[in-house]
Amino acid sequence: MSHKFPARKYIIILFWIVIWQTVSMAVANELVLVGPWDVARSLFALVPTADFWKSVGGSFGRISLGFLLAFTLGVLLGSLAFRFSLFREFLEPVILLMKSVPVASFVVLALIWIGSENLSVLVSFLIVFPMFYTHTAAGLESTDPKLLEMAQVFGAGPWRKLRYIYLPTLLPHLVSSCRVALGMSWKSGTAAELIGIPSHTIGEHLYMAKIYLDTSSLFAWTIVIILVSAAFERLFLLLLAMVRKLLL
């Protein structure tokens, strides 16, 4: 059965590519919808260039930095919020504000505060930080009280409680939040680049494709975003799995 699923996946992907090609032929307007073959040609033309890799590296570095900062601070502050109710009450208005303010407002404000160069770092951080904060606090709160009582009876120290009770409960929450947050960080980060237009970023190329009405390049760079985001997601989740094995 395991050998059938990859074949099925490829058939489904091929099906949607055929639908895409059919619709683009029916529209018959490359400015509105370009076909998969033209997108593939644009993509293969981009990949060998030094500017392509410099732009991908620039966006990857900035957006991944914003994501990692959000993950680290979200877990740390979420743990403190679980431990100290007063701390949670003080942070609650800030978290609510970060959840409520639209991405476009974040981008414009960040552009005023720090300029365009590191805009995607701040925006990706602001968008995904509340997810990690909320999931961390919720994950720790879902710890089975009976396990904590048992640990207290047997005299388990704080480190053993953390390692054998809190972490196994928290990690599934972190993994599920990562799956959502990774995609959101790339969406918000590239949107920030599209508005701020920092040099040597994916957002800059999206902006140029819009200016020159180069739909095939626009689609090609969109595919690049999807592929890089998926690769980063796999890498980060793999690192989380490795940490889980080491600690548990």
Coordinates of N, CA and C in Angstrom, one line a residue:
M1 N 0.8 -1.2 0.0 CA 0.0 0.0 0.0 C 0.9 1.3 0.0
S2 N 2.0 1.2 0.7 CA 2.8 2.4 0.8 C 3.4 2.9 -0.5
H3 N 3.5 1.9 -1.5 CA 4.1 2.3 -2.8 C 3.0 2.9 -3.7
K4 N 1.8 2.8 -3.3 CA 0.7 3.3 -4.2 C 0.5 4.8 -3.9
F5 N 0.7 5.2 -2.7 CA 0.4 6.6 -2.4 C 1.3 7.6 -3.2
P6 N 2.6 7.4 -3.3 CA 3.3 8.4 -4.1 C 2.8 8.5 -5.6
A7 N 2.5 7.3 -6.2 CA 1.9 7.3 -7.5 C 0.6 8.1 -7.6
R8 N -0.2 7.9 -6.6 CA -1.5 8.6 -6.5 C -1.3 10.1 -6.4
K9 N -0.3 10.5 -5.6 CA 0.1 11.9 -5.5 C 0.5 12.6 -6.8
Y10 N 1.3 11.9 -7.5 CA 1.8 12.4 -8.8 C 0.7 12.5 -9.8
I11 N -0.3 11.5 -9.8 CA -1.4 11.5 -10.7 C -2.3 12.8 -10.4
I12 N -2.5 13.0 -9.1 CA -3.3 14.2 -8.7 C -2.7 15.5 -9.1
I13 N -1.4 15.6 -8.9 CA -0.6 16.8 -9.3 C -0.7 17.0 -10.8
L14 N -0.5 15.9 -11.6 CA -0.6 15.9 -13.0 C -2.0 16.3 -13.5
F15 N -3.0 15.8 -12.8 CA -4.4 16.2 -13.1 C -4.6 17.7 -13.0
W16 N -4.1 18.3 -11.9 CA -4.3 19.8 -11.7 C -3.5 20.6 -12.7
I17 N -2.3 20.1 -13.1 CA -1.5 20.7 -14.1 C -2.3 20.8 -15.4
V18 N -2.9 19.6 -15.8 CA -3.7 19.5 -17.0 C -4.9 20.5 -16.9
I19 N -5.5 20.6 -15.8 CA -6.6 21.6 -15.6 C -6.1 23.0 -15.8
W20 N -5.0 23.3 -15.2 CA -4.3 24.6 -15.3 C -4.1 24.9 -16.8
Q21 N -3.5 24.0 -17.5 CA -3.2 24.2 -18.9 C -4.5 24.4 -19.7
T22 N -5.5 23.6 -19.4 CA -6.7 23.7 -20.2 C -7.4 25.1 -20.0
V23 N -7.4 25.6 -18.7 CA -8.0 26.9 -18.4 C -7.2 28.0 -19.0
S24 N -5.9 27.9 -19.0 CA -5.0 29.0 -19.6 C -5.2 29.0 -21.1
M25 N -5.5 27.8 -21.8 CA -5.7 27.8 -23.2 C -7.1 28.4 -23.5
A26 N -8.1 28.1 -22.6 CA -9.4 28.7 -22.8 C -9.4 30.2 -22.6
V27 N -8.7 30.7 -21.7 CA -8.6 32.1 -21.4 C -7.8 32.8 -22.6
A28 N -6.8 32.2 -23.1 CA -6.0 32.6 -24.2 C -5.5 34.1 -24.0
N29 N -5.0 34.4 -22.8 CA -4.5 35.7 -22.5 C -3.4 35.5 -21.5
E30 N -2.1 35.7 -21.9 CA -1.0 35.4 -21.0 C -0.9 36.4 -19.9
L31 N -1.5 37.6 -20.0 CA -1.5 38.6 -19.0 C -2.4 38.2 -17.8
V32 N -3.5 37.4 -18.2 CA -4.5 37.0 -17.2 C -4.0 35.7 -16.5
L33 N -3.7 34.7 -17.4 CA -3.3 33.4 -16.8 C -2.4 32.7 -17.8
V34 N -1.2 32.5 -17.3 CA -0.1 31.9 -18.2 C -0.2 30.3 -17.9
G35 N 0.2 29.6 -18.9 CA 0.2 28.1 -18.8 C 1.4 27.6 -18.0
P36 N 1.3 26.3 -17.6 CA 2.4 25.7 -16.8 C 3.7 25.6 -17.5
W37 N 3.7 25.4 -18.9 CA 4.9 25.3 -19.6 C 5.7 26.6 -19.7
D38 N 5.0 27.7 -19.8 CA 5.6 29.0 -19.8 C 6.2 29.3 -18.4
V39 N 5.5 28.9 -17.4 CA 6.0 29.1 -16.0 C 7.3 28.3 -15.8
A40 N 7.2 27.1 -16.3 CA 8.4 26.2 -16.1 C 9.6 26.8 -16.9
R41 N 9.4 27.3 -18.1 CA 10.5 28.0 -18.8 C 11.1 29.1 -18.1
S42 N 10.2 30.0 -17.5 CA 10.7 31.1 -16.7 C 11.5 30.7 -15.5
L43 N 11.0 29.6 -14.8 CA 11.6 29.1 -13.6 C 13.0 28.6 -14.0
F44 N 13.1 27.8 -15.0 CA 14.4 27.2 -15.4 C 15.4 28.3 -15.9
A45 N 14.8 29.4 -16.4 CA 15.7 30.5 -16.8 C 16.2 31.2 -15.6
L46 N 15.5 31.2 -14.5 CA 15.9 32.0 -13.3 C 16.9 31.2 -12.5
V47 N 16.7 29.9 -12.4 CA 17.5 29.1 -11.4 C 19.0 29.2 -11.7
P48 N 19.5 29.2 -12.9 CA 21.0 29.2 -13.0 C 21.7 30.6 -12.7
T49 N 20.9 31.6 -12.5 CA 21.4 33.0 -12.4 C 21.9 33.2 -10.9
A50 N 22.9 34.0 -10.8 CA 23.4 34.3 -9.4 C 22.4 35.2 -8.7
D51 N 21.7 36.1 -9.4 CA 20.8 37.0 -8.8 C 19.6 36.2 -8.1
F52 N 19.2 35.1 -8.8 CA 18.2 34.2 -8.2 C 18.5 33.7 -6.9
W53 N 19.7 33.1 -6.8 CA 20.2 32.5 -5.5 C 20.4 33.6 -4.4
K54 N 20.9 34.7 -4.9 CA 21.1 35.8 -3.9 C 19.8 36.3 -3.3
S55 N 18.8 36.4 -4.2 CA 17.4 36.8 -3.8 C 16.8 35.8 -2.9
V56 N 16.9 34.5 -3.2 CA 16.3 33.5 -2.4 C 17.0 33.4 -1.1
G57 N 18.3 33.6 -1.1 CA 19.1 33.6 0.2 C 18.7 34.8 1.1
G58 N 18.5 36.0 0.4 CA 18.2 37.2 1.2 C 16.8 37.0 1.9
S59 N 15.9 36.5 1.1 CA 14.5 36.4 1.7 C 14.5 35.3 2.7
F60 N 15.2 34.2 2.4 CA 15.2 33.0 3.4 C 15.9 33.5 4.7
G61 N 17.0 34.2 4.6 CA 17.7 34.6 5.9 C 16.8 35.5 6.7
R62 N 16.1 36.5 6.1 CA 15.3 37.4 6.8 C 14.1 36.8 7.4
I63 N 13.3 36.0 6.6 CA 12.1 35.5 7.0 C 12.3 34.4 8.1
S64 N 13.3 33.5 7.8 CA 13.6 32.5 8.8 C 14.1 33.1 10.1
L65 N 14.8 34.2 10.1 CA 15.2 34.9 11.3 C 14.0 35.4 12.1
G66 N 13.1 36.0 11.4 CA 11.8 36.4 12.1 C 11.1 35.3 12.7
F67 N 11.0 34.1 11.9 CA 10.3 33.0 12.4 C 11.0 32.4 13.7
L68 N 12.3 32.3 13.6 CA 13.0 31.7 14.7 C 13.0 32.5 16.0
L69 N 13.0 33.9 15.8 CA 12.8 34.8 16.9 C 11.4 34.6 17.5
A70 N 10.4 34.5 16.7 CA 9.1 34.4 17.2 C 8.9 33.0 17.9
F71 N 9.5 32.0 17.4 CA 9.5 30.7 18.0 C 10.1 30.7 19.4
T72 N 11.3 31.2 19.5 CA 12.1 31.3 20.7 C 11.4 32.1 21.8
L73 N 11.0 33.3 21.4 CA 10.3 34.2 22.4 C 8.9 33.7 22.7
G74 N 8.2 33.2 21.7 CA 6.9 32.7 21.9 C 6.9 31.5 23.0
V75 N 7.8 30.6 22.8 CA 7.9 29.5 23.8 C 8.3 30.0 25.2
L76 N 9.3 30.9 25.2 CA 9.8 31.5 26.5 C 8.7 32.2 27.2
L77 N 8.1 33.2 26.5 CA 7.0 34.0 27.1 C 5.8 33.3 27.4
G78 N 5.4 32.3 26.5 CA 4.3 31.4 26.8 C 4.5 30.6 28.0
S79 N 5.7 30.1 28.3 CA 6.0 29.4 29.5 C 5.9 30.3 30.7
L80 N 6.4 31.5 30.6 CA 6.2 32.4 31.7 C 4.8 32.8 32.0
A81 N 4.0 32.9 30.9 CA 2.6 33.2 31.1 C 1.8 32.1 31.8
F82 N 2.3 30.8 31.5 CA 1.7 29.7 32.2 C 2.1 29.6 33.7
R83 N 3.3 30.0 33.9 CA 3.8 30.0 35.3 C 3.3 31.1 36.2
F84 N 3.2 32.4 35.6 CA 2.8 33.5 36.3 C 1.5 34.2 35.7
S85 N 0.4 34.1 36.4 CA -0.8 34.6 35.8 C -0.8 36.2 35.6
L86 N -0.1 36.8 36.5 CA 0.0 38.3 36.4 C 0.8 38.7 35.1
F87 N 1.8 37.9 34.8 CA 2.6 38.2 33.6 C 1.7 38.0 32.4
R88 N 0.8 37.0 32.4 CA -0.1 36.7 31.3 C -1.1 37.9 31.1
E89 N -1.6 38.4 32.2 CA -2.5 39.5 32.2 C -1.9 40.7 31.6
F90 N -0.6 41.0 31.9 CA 0.1 42.1 31.3 C 0.3 42.0 29.8
L91 N 0.5 40.8 29.4 CA 0.8 40.5 27.9 C -0.5 40.4 27.1
E92 N -1.6 40.1 27.7 CA -2.8 39.8 27.0 C -3.2 40.9 26.0
P93 N -3.2 42.2 26.4 CA -3.6 43.3 25.4 C -2.6 43.3 24.2
V94 N -1.3 43.1 24.5 CA -0.3 43.1 23.4 C -0.6 42.0 22.4
I95 N -0.9 40.8 22.9 CA -1.1 39.6 22.1 C -2.4 39.8 21.3
L96 N -3.4 40.4 22.0 CA -4.7 40.6 21.3 C -4.5 41.6 20.2
L97 N -3.7 42.6 20.4 CA -3.4 43.7 19.4 C -2.7 43.0 18.2
M98 N -1.7 42.2 18.5 CA -0.9 41.5 17.4 C -1.8 40.6 16.6
K99 N -2.8 40.0 17.2 CA -3.7 39.1 16.5 C -4.7 39.9 15.6
S100 N -5.0 41.1 16.1 CA -6.1 41.8 15.5 C -5.7 42.8 14.3
V101 N -4.5 43.4 14.5 CA -4.1 44.3 13.5 C -3.8 43.6 12.1
P102 N -4.3 44.2 11.0 CA -4.1 43.6 9.7 C -2.6 43.6 9.3
V103 N -2.3 42.6 8.4 CA -0.9 42.5 8.0 C -0.4 43.8 7.3
A104 N -1.3 44.4 6.5 CA -1.0 45.6 5.8 C -0.6 46.7 6.7
S105 N -1.3 46.8 7.8 CA -1.0 47.9 8.8 C 0.4 47.6 9.5
F106 N 0.6 46.3 9.8 CA 1.9 46.0 10.3 C 3.1 46.4 9.4
V107 N 2.8 46.1 8.1 CA 3.9 46.4 7.1 C 4.2 47.9 7.0
V108 N 3.1 48.7 6.9 CA 3.3 50.1 6.8 C 4.0 50.7 8.0
L109 N 3.5 50.3 9.2 CA 4.1 50.8 10.5 C 5.6 50.4 10.6
A110 N 5.9 49.1 10.2 CA 7.3 48.6 10.3 C 8.2 49.3 9.3
L111 N 7.6 49.7 8.1 CA 8.3 50.4 7.1 C 8.7 51.8 7.6
I112 N 7.9 52.4 8.4 CA 8.2 53.7 9.0 C 9.2 53.5 10.1
W113 N 9.1 52.5 10.9 CA 9.9 52.3 12.1 C 11.4 51.9 11.7
I114 N 11.5 50.9 10.9 CA 12.8 50.3 10.6 C 13.3 50.4 9.2
G115 N 12.5 50.9 8.3 CA 12.9 50.9 6.9 C 12.6 49.6 6.2
S116 N 13.0 49.5 5.0 CA 12.7 48.3 4.1 C 13.6 47.1 4.3
E117 N 14.9 47.4 4.7 CA 15.9 46.3 4.7 C 15.5 45.1 5.5
N118 N 15.1 45.4 6.8 CA 14.8 44.3 7.7 C 13.3 44.2 8.0
L119 N 12.5 44.7 7.0 CA 11.0 44.8 7.2 C 10.4 43.4 7.3
S120 N 10.9 42.4 6.5 CA 10.3 41.1 6.6 C 10.6 40.3 7.8
V121 N 11.8 40.7 8.5 CA 12.1 40.1 9.8 C 11.1 40.4 10.8
L122 N 10.8 41.7 10.9 CA 9.8 42.2 11.9 C 8.4 41.7 11.6
V123 N 8.0 41.8 10.4 CA 6.6 41.5 10.0 C 6.4 40.0 10.3
S124 N 7.3 39.1 9.8 CA 7.1 37.7 10.0 C 7.1 37.3 11.5
F125 N 7.9 38.1 12.3 CA 7.9 37.9 13.7 C 6.6 38.2 14.3
L126 N 6.1 39.4 14.0 CA 4.9 39.9 14.6 C 3.7 39.0 14.2
I127 N 3.7 38.5 13.0 CA 2.5 37.7 12.6 C 2.5 36.3 13.3
V128 N 3.6 35.6 13.5 CA 3.6 34.3 14.0 C 3.9 34.2 15.5
F129 N 4.4 35.2 16.1 CA 4.7 35.2 17.5 C 3.5 34.8 18.4
P130 N 2.3 35.4 18.1 CA 1.1 35.1 19.0 C 0.8 33.6 18.9
M131 N 1.0 33.0 17.7 CA 0.7 31.5 17.6 C 1.5 30.7 18.6
F132 N 2.8 31.0 18.6 CA 3.7 30.2 19.5 C 3.4 30.5 21.0
Y133 N 3.2 31.7 21.2 CA 2.9 32.1 22.6 C 1.6 31.4 23.1
T134 N 0.5 31.5 22.3 CA -0.8 30.9 22.7 C -0.7 29.4 22.8
H135 N 0.0 28.8 21.8 CA 0.0 27.3 21.8 C 0.9 26.8 22.9
T136 N 2.0 27.5 23.3 CA 2.8 27.1 24.4 C 2.0 27.1 25.7
A137 N 1.4 28.3 25.9 CA 0.6 28.4 27.2 C -0.5 27.3 27.2
A138 N -1.2 27.1 26.1 CA -2.3 26.1 26.1 C -1.8 24.7 26.2
G139 N -0.6 24.4 25.6 CA 0.0 23.1 25.7 C 0.4 22.8 27.1
L140 N 1.0 23.7 27.8 CA 1.4 23.5 29.2 C 0.2 23.4 30.1
E141 N -0.8 24.1 29.8 CA -2.1 24.0 30.7 C -2.8 22.7 30.5
S142 N -2.6 22.0 29.4 CA -3.2 20.8 29.1 C -2.5 19.6 29.8
T143 N -1.4 19.8 30.5 CA -0.7 18.8 31.2 C -1.6 18.1 32.2
D144 N -1.6 16.8 32.2 CA -2.4 15.9 33.1 C -2.0 16.2 34.5
P145 N -3.0 16.7 35.3 CA -2.7 17.0 36.7 C -2.3 15.7 37.5
K146 N -2.9 14.6 37.1 CA -2.6 13.3 37.8 C -1.1 13.0 37.7
L147 N -0.5 13.3 36.5 CA 0.9 13.0 36.3 C 1.8 13.9 37.2
L148 N 1.3 15.2 37.4 CA 2.0 16.1 38.3 C 1.9 15.6 39.7
E149 N 0.7 15.1 40.1 CA 0.6 14.6 41.5 C 1.5 13.4 41.7
M150 N 1.6 12.5 40.7 CA 2.4 11.4 40.9 C 3.9 11.8 41.0
A151 N 4.3 12.8 40.2 CA 5.7 13.3 40.2 C 6.0 13.9 41.6
Q152 N 5.0 14.5 42.2 CA 5.2 15.1 43.5 C 5.3 14.0 44.6
V153 N 4.5 13.0 44.4 CA 4.6 11.9 45.4 C 5.9 11.2 45.4
F154 N 6.5 11.0 44.2 CA 7.8 10.4 44.0 C 9.0 11.3 44.2
G155 N 8.7 12.6 44.4 CA 9.8 13.5 44.7 C 10.6 13.9 43.4
A156 N 9.9 13.9 42.3 CA 10.6 14.3 41.0 C 10.9 15.8 41.1
G157 N 12.2 16.1 40.6 CA 12.6 17.5 40.6 C 12.1 18.3 39.4
P158 N 12.3 19.6 39.4 CA 11.8 20.4 38.2 C 12.3 19.9 36.9
W159 N 13.5 19.5 36.8 CA 14.1 19.1 35.5 C 13.3 17.8 35.0
R160 N 13.1 16.8 35.9 CA 12.4 15.6 35.5 C 11.0 15.9 35.1
K161 N 10.3 16.8 35.8 CA 8.9 17.2 35.5 C 8.9 17.8 34.1
L162 N 9.9 18.7 33.8 CA 10.0 19.3 32.5 C 10.2 18.3 31.4
R163 N 11.1 17.4 31.7 CA 11.5 16.5 30.6 C 10.5 15.4 30.4
Y164 N 9.9 14.8 31.4 CA 9.0 13.7 31.3 C 7.5 14.0 31.3
I165 N 7.2 15.2 31.7 CA 5.7 15.5 31.8 C 5.4 16.7 30.9
Y166 N 6.1 17.8 31.1 CA 5.7 19.0 30.4 C 6.1 18.9 28.9
L167 N 7.3 18.5 28.6 CA 7.7 18.5 27.2 C 6.9 17.5 26.3
P168 N 6.6 16.3 26.7 CA 5.8 15.4 25.9 C 4.4 16.0 25.6
T169 N 3.9 16.8 26.6 CA 2.6 17.4 26.4 C 2.7 18.6 25.4
L170 N 3.8 19.4 25.6 CA 4.0 20.6 24.8 C 4.3 20.4 23.3
L171 N 5.2 19.4 23.1 CA 5.7 19.3 21.7 C 4.7 19.1 20.6
P172 N 3.6 18.3 20.8 CA 2.6 18.2 19.8 C 1.9 19.5 19.4
H173 N 1.8 20.4 20.5 CA 1.2 21.7 20.3 C 2.2 22.6 19.4
L174 N 3.5 22.5 19.7 CA 4.5 23.2 19.0 C 4.5 22.8 17.5
V175 N 4.5 21.5 17.3 CA 4.5 21.0 15.9 C 3.4 21.4 15.1
S176 N 2.1 21.4 15.7 CA 1.0 21.8 15.0 C 1.0 23.3 14.7
S177 N 1.5 24.1 15.7 CA 1.6 25.5 15.4 C 2.7 25.9 14.4
C178 N 3.8 25.1 14.4 CA 4.8 25.3 13.4 C 4.3 25.1 12.0
R179 N 3.4 24.1 11.8 CA 2.9 23.8 10.4 C 2.1 25.0 9.9
V180 N 1.4 25.7 10.7 CA 0.7 26.9 10.3 C 1.6 28.1 10.2
A181 N 2.4 28.3 11.3 CA 3.2 29.5 11.4 C 4.3 29.6 10.3
L182 N 4.8 28.5 9.8 CA 5.8 28.5 8.8 C 5.3 29.1 7.5
G183 N 4.1 28.6 7.1 CA 3.4 29.2 5.9 C 3.1 30.7 6.1
M184 N 2.6 31.0 7.3 CA 2.2 32.4 7.5 C 3.4 33.3 7.5
S185 N 4.5 32.8 8.0 CA 5.7 33.7 8.1 C 6.2 34.0 6.7
W186 N 6.1 33.0 5.8 CA 6.5 33.3 4.4 C 5.5 34.2 3.6
K187 N 4.3 34.0 3.9 CA 3.3 34.8 3.2 C 3.4 36.3 3.7
S188 N 3.5 36.5 5.0 CA 3.6 37.8 5.5 C 5.0 38.4 5.1
G189 N 6.0 37.6 5.2 CA 7.4 38.1 4.9 C 7.5 38.6 3.5
T190 N 7.0 37.8 2.5 CA 7.1 38.2 1.1 C 6.2 39.3 0.8
A191 N 5.0 39.4 1.5 CA 4.1 40.6 1.3 C 4.8 41.8 1.8
A192 N 5.6 41.7 2.9 CA 6.3 42.9 3.4 C 7.4 43.3 2.4
E193 N 8.1 42.3 1.8 CA 9.1 42.6 0.8 C 8.5 43.3 -0.5
L194 N 7.3 42.8 -0.8 CA 6.6 43.4 -2.0 C 6.3 44.9 -1.8
I195 N 6.0 45.3 -0.5 CA 5.7 46.7 -0.3 C 7.0 47.5 0.0
G196 N 7.9 46.9 0.7 CA 9.1 47.6 1.0 C 10.2 47.6 -0.1
I197 N 10.1 46.6 -0.9 CA 11.1 46.4 -2.0 C 12.5 46.5 -1.6
P198 N 13.0 45.7 -0.6 CA 14.4 45.7 -0.3 C 15.2 45.0 -1.5
S199 N 16.4 45.3 -1.7 CA 17.2 44.8 -2.8 C 17.5 43.3 -2.5
H200 N 17.6 42.5 -3.6 CA 18.0 41.1 -3.6 C 17.1 40.3 -2.7
T201 N 15.8 40.4 -2.9 CA 14.8 39.6 -2.2 C 13.7 39.1 -3.2
I202 N 13.0 38.1 -2.8 CA 11.9 37.6 -3.7 C 10.9 38.6 -3.9
G203 N 10.6 39.4 -2.9 CA 9.5 40.4 -3.0 C 9.9 41.5 -4.0
E204 N 11.2 41.8 -4.2 CA 11.6 42.7 -5.2 C 11.2 42.2 -6.6
H205 N 11.5 40.9 -6.8 CA 11.2 40.3 -8.1 C 9.7 40.2 -8.4
L206 N 8.9 40.0 -7.3 CA 7.5 40.0 -7.5 C 7.0 41.4 -7.9
Y207 N 7.6 42.4 -7.3 CA 7.2 43.8 -7.6 C 7.6 44.1 -9.1
M208 N 8.8 43.7 -9.5 CA 9.2 43.9 -10.9 C 8.3 43.2 -11.9
A209 N 7.9 42.0 -11.5 CA 7.0 41.2 -12.4 C 5.7 41.9 -12.5
K210 N 5.2 42.5 -11.5 CA 3.9 43.3 -11.5 C 4.1 44.5 -12.4
I211 N 5.2 45.2 -12.2 CA 5.4 46.4 -13.0 C 5.5 46.1 -14.5
Y212 N 6.2 45.1 -14.9 CA 6.3 44.7 -16.3 C 5.2 43.8 -16.8
L213 N 4.2 43.5 -16.0 CA 3.1 42.6 -16.4 C 3.7 41.3 -16.9
D214 N 4.7 40.8 -16.2 CA 5.4 39.5 -16.5 C 4.7 38.4 -15.7
T215 N 3.6 37.9 -16.2 CA 2.8 36.9 -15.4 C 3.6 35.6 -15.2
S216 N 4.3 35.1 -16.2 CA 5.1 33.9 -16.1 C 6.1 34.0 -15.0
S217 N 6.8 35.1 -14.9 CA 7.8 35.3 -13.8 C 7.1 35.4 -12.4
L218 N 5.9 36.0 -12.4 CA 5.2 36.1 -11.2 C 4.8 34.7 -10.7
F219 N 4.3 33.9 -11.6 CA 4.0 32.5 -11.2 C 5.3 31.7 -10.8
A220 N 6.4 31.9 -11.5 CA 7.6 31.2 -11.2 C 8.1 31.6 -9.8
W221 N 8.1 32.9 -9.5 CA 8.6 33.2 -8.2 C 7.6 32.8 -7.1
T222 N 6.3 32.7 -7.4 CA 5.4 32.1 -6.4 C 5.7 30.7 -6.1
I223 N 6.0 29.9 -7.2 CA 6.4 28.5 -7.0 C 7.7 28.4 -6.2
V224 N 8.6 29.3 -6.4 CA 9.8 29.3 -5.6 C 9.5 29.5 -4.1
I225 N 8.6 30.5 -3.8 CA 8.2 30.7 -2.4 C 7.6 29.4 -1.8
I226 N 6.7 28.8 -2.5 CA 6.1 27.5 -2.0 C 7.1 26.5 -1.7
L227 N 8.1 26.3 -2.7 CA 9.1 25.2 -2.5 C 10.1 25.5 -1.4
V228 N 10.5 26.8 -1.3 CA 11.4 27.2 -0.2 C 10.7 27.1 1.2
S229 N 9.5 27.5 1.2 CA 8.7 27.4 2.5 C 8.5 26.0 2.9
A230 N 8.2 25.1 1.9 CA 8.0 23.7 2.2 C 9.3 23.0 2.7
A231 N 10.5 23.4 2.1 CA 11.8 22.9 2.5 C 12.1 23.3 3.9
F232 N 11.9 24.6 4.2 CA 12.2 25.1 5.5 C 11.3 24.4 6.6
E233 N 10.0 24.2 6.2 CA 9.1 23.5 7.1 C 9.6 22.1 7.4
R234 N 10.0 21.3 6.4 CA 10.5 20.0 6.6 C 11.8 20.0 7.5
L235 N 12.7 20.9 7.2 CA 13.9 21.0 7.9 C 13.7 21.4 9.4
F236 N 12.8 22.3 9.7 CA 12.6 22.7 11.0 C 11.8 21.6 11.8
L237 N 10.9 21.0 11.2 CA 10.2 19.9 11.9 C 11.1 18.7 12.1
L238 N 12.0 18.5 11.2 CA 13.0 17.4 11.4 C 13.9 17.8 12.6
L239 N 14.3 19.0 12.7 CA 15.1 19.5 13.9 C 14.3 19.3 15.2
L240 N 13.0 19.6 15.2 CA 12.2 19.4 16.4 C 12.1 17.9 16.7
A241 N 12.0 17.1 15.7 CA 11.9 15.6 16.0 C 13.2 15.1 16.6
M242 N 14.4 15.7 16.1 CA 15.7 15.3 16.7 C 15.8 15.7 18.1
V243 N 15.3 17.0 18.4 CA 15.4 17.5 19.8 C 14.5 16.6 20.7
R244 N 13.4 16.2 20.1 CA 12.4 15.4 20.9 C 13.1 14.0 21.3
K245 N 13.8 13.4 20.3 CA 14.5 12.2 20.6 C 15.6 12.3 21.6
L246 N 16.3 13.4 21.5 CA 17.4 13.6 22.5 C 16.9 13.8 23.9
L247 N 15.8 14.6 24.0 CA 15.3 14.9 25.3 C 14.4 13.8 25.9
L248 N 13.7 13.1 25.1 CA 12.7 12.2 25.6 C 13.2 10.7 25.4

